[in-house]
PDB file of C-alpha atoms in Angstrom:
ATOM      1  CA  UNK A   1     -20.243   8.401   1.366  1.00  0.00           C
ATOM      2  CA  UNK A   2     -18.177  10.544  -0.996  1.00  0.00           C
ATOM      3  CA  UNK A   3     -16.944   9.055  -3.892  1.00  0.00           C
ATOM      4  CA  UNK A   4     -12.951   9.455  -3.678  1.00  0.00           C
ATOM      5  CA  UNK A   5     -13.453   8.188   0.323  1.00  0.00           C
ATOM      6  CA  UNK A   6     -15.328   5.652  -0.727  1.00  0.00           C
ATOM      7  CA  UNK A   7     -12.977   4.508  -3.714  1.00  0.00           C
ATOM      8  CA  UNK A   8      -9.883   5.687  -1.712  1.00  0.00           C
ATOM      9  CA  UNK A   9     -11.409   3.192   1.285  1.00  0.00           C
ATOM     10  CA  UNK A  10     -12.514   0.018  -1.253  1.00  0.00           C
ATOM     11  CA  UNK A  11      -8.604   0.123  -2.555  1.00  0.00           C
ATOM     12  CA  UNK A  12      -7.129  -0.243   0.860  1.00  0.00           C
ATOM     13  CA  UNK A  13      -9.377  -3.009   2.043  1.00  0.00           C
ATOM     14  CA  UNK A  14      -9.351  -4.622  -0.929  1.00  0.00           C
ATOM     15  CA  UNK A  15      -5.236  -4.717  -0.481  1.00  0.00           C
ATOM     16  CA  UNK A  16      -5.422  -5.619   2.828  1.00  0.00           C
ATOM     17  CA  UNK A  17      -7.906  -8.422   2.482  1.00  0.00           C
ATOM     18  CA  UNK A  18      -4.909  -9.278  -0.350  1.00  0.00           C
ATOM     19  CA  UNK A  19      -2.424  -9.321   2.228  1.00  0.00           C
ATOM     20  CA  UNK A  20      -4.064 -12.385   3.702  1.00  0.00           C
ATOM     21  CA  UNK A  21      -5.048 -14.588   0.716  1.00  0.00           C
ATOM     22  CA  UNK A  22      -2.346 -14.036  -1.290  1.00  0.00           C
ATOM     23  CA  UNK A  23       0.496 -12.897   1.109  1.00  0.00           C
ATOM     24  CA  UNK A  24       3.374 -14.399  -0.664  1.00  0.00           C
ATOM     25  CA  UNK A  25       4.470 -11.401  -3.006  1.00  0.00           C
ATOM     26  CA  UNK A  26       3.831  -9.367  -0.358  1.00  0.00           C
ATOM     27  CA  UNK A  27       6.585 -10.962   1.704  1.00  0.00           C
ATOM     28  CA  UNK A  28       9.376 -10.752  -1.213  1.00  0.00           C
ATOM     29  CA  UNK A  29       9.025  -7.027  -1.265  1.00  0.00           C
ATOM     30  CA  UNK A  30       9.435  -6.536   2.320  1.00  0.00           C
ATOM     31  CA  UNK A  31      12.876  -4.726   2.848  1.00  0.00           C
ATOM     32  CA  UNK A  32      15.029  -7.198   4.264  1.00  0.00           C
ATOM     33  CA  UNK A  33      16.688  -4.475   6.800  1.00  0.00           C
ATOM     34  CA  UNK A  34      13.596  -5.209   8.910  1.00  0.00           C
ATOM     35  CA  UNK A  35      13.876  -7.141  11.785  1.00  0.00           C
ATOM     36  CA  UNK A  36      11.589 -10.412  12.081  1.00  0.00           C
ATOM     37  CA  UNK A  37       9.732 -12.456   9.403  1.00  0.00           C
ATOM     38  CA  UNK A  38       8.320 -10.516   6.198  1.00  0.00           C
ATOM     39  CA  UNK A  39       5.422 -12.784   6.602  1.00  0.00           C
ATOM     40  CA  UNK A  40       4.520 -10.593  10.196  1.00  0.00           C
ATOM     41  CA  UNK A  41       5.343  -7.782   8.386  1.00  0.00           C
ATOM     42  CA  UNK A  42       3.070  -8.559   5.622  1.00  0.00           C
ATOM     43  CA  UNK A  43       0.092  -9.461   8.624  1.00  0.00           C
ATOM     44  CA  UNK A  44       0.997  -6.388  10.256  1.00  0.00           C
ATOM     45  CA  UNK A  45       0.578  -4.090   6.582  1.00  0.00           C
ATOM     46  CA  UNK A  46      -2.837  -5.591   5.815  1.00  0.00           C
ATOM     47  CA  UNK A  47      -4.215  -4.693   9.137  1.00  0.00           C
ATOM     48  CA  UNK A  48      -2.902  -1.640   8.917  1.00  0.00           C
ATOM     49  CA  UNK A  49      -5.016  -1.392   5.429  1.00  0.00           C
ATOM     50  CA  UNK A  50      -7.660  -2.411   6.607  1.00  0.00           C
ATOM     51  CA  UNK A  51      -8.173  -0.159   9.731  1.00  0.00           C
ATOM     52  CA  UNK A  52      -7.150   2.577   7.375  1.00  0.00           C
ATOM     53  CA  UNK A  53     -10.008   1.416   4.924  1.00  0.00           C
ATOM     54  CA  UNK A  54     -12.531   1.628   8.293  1.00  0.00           C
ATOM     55  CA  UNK A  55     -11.329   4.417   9.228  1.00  0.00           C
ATOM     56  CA  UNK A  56     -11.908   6.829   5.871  1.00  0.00           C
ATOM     57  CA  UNK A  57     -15.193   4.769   5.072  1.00  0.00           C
ATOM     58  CA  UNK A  58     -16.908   6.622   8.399  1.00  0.00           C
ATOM     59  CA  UNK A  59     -16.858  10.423   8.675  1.00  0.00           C
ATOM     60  CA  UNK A  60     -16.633  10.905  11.837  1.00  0.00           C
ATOM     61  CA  UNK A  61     -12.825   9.454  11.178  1.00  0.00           C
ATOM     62  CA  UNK A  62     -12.706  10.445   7.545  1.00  0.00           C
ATOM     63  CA  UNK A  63      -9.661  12.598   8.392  1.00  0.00           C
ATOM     64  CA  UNK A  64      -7.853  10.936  10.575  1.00  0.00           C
ATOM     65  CA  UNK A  65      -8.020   8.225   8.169  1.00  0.00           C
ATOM     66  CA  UNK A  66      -6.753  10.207   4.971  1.00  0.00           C
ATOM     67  CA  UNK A  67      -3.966  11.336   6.882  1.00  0.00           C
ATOM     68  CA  UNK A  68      -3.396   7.871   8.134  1.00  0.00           C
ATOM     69  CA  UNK A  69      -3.537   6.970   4.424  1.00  0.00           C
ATOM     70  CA  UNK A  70      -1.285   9.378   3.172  1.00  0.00           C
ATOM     71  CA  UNK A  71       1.149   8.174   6.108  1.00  0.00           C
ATOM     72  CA  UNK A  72       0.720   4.475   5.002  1.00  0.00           C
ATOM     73  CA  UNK A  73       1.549   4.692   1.254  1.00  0.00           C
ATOM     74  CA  UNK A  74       4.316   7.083   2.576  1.00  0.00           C
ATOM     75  CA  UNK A  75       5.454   3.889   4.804  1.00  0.00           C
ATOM     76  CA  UNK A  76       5.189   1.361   2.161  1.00  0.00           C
ATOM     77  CA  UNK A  77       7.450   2.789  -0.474  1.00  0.00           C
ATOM     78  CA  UNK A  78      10.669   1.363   0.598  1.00  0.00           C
ATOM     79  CA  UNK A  79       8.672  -1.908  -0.476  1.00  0.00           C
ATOM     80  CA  UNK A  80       7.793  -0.746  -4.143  1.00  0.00           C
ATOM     81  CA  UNK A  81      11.348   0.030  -3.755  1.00  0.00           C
ATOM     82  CA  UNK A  82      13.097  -3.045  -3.303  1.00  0.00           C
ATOM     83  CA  UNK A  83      10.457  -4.926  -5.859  1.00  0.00           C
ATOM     84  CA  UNK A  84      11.697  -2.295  -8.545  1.00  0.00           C
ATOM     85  CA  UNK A  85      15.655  -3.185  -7.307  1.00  0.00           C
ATOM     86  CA  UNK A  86      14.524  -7.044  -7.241  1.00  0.00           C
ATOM     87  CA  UNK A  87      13.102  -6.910 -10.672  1.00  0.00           C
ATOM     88  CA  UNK A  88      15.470  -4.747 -12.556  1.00  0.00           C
ATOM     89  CA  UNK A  89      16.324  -7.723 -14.596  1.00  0.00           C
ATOM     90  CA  UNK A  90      13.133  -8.832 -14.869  1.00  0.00           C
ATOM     91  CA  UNK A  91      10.647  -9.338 -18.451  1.00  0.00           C
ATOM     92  CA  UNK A  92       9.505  -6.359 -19.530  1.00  0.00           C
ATOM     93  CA  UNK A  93       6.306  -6.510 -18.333  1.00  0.00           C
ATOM     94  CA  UNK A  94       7.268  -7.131 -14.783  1.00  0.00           C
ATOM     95  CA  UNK A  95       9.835  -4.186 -15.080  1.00  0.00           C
ATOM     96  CA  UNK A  96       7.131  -1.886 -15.962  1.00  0.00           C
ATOM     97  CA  UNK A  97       4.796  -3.271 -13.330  1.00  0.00           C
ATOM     98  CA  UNK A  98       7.643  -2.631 -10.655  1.00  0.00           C
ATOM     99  CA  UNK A  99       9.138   0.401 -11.433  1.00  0.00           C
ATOM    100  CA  UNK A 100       5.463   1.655 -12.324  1.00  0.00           C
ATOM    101  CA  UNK A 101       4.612   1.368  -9.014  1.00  0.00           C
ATOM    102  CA  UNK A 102       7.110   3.805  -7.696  1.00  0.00           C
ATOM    103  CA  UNK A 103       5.561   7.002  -9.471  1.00  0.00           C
ATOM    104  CA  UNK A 104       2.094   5.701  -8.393  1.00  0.00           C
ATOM    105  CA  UNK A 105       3.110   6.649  -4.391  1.00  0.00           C
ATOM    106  CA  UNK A 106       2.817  10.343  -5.116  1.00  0.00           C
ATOM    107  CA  UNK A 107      -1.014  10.288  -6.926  1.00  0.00           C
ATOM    108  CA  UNK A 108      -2.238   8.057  -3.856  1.00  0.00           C
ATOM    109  CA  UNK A 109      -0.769   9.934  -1.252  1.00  0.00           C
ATOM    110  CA  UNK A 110      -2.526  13.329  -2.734  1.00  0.00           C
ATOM    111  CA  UNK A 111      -5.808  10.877  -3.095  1.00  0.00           C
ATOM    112  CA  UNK A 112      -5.269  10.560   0.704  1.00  0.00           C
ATOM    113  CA  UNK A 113      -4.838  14.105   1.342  1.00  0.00           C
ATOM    114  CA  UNK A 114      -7.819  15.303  -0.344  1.00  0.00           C
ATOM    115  CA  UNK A 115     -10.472  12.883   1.112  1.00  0.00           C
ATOM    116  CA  UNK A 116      -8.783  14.339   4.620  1.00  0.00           C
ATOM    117  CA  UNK A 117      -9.780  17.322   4.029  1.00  0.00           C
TER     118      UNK A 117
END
């Protein structure tokens, strides 16, 4: 497998699988405009990552999952979001961590891009 699909695919299973053991701070960043429990929405994200992750680990869907990538850390950026809102008045260190994560969207969605291709 290359190496960016394979990296690109190991990050989003590795965050899905995440979304399950450890799904509480996923559910505080869900924005609360969406209808439901943020603990289904949290489910419904990691299997998302984790099809993705299947999906660019095979070529034969290699593209169809970098696109589906690129579409997913699109999706999820109202989440970094709200964590950067929720933790403007936050230590330091969390700040960073939250409003850090905002910039990250655009590297990872080019990541997603180029394995597509």
């Amino acid at each position: 497998m290359r190496r960016d699909a394979a990296g690109l695919s190991t990050l989003l299973a590795t965050t899905g699988v995440l979304h399950f053991a450890a799904p509480r701070p996923f559910d505080r960043i869900v924005p609360r405009s969406l209808p439901g429990s943020p603990r289904t929405w949290t489910y419904l994200s990691g299997v998302a990552e984790l099809a993705v992750a299947a999906a660019v680990a095979h070529p034969r869907t290699r593209r169809a999952g970098g696109l589906a990538a690129a579409a997913l850390f699109a999706a999820v950026f109202p989440a970094n979001v709200k964590m950067a809102v929720d933790w403007r008045h936050a230590p330091p260190a969390q700040r960073a961590v939250a409003f850090g994560r905002l910039p990250l969207q655009a590297p990872l969605i080019a990541w997603a891009w180029r394995v597509s291709r």
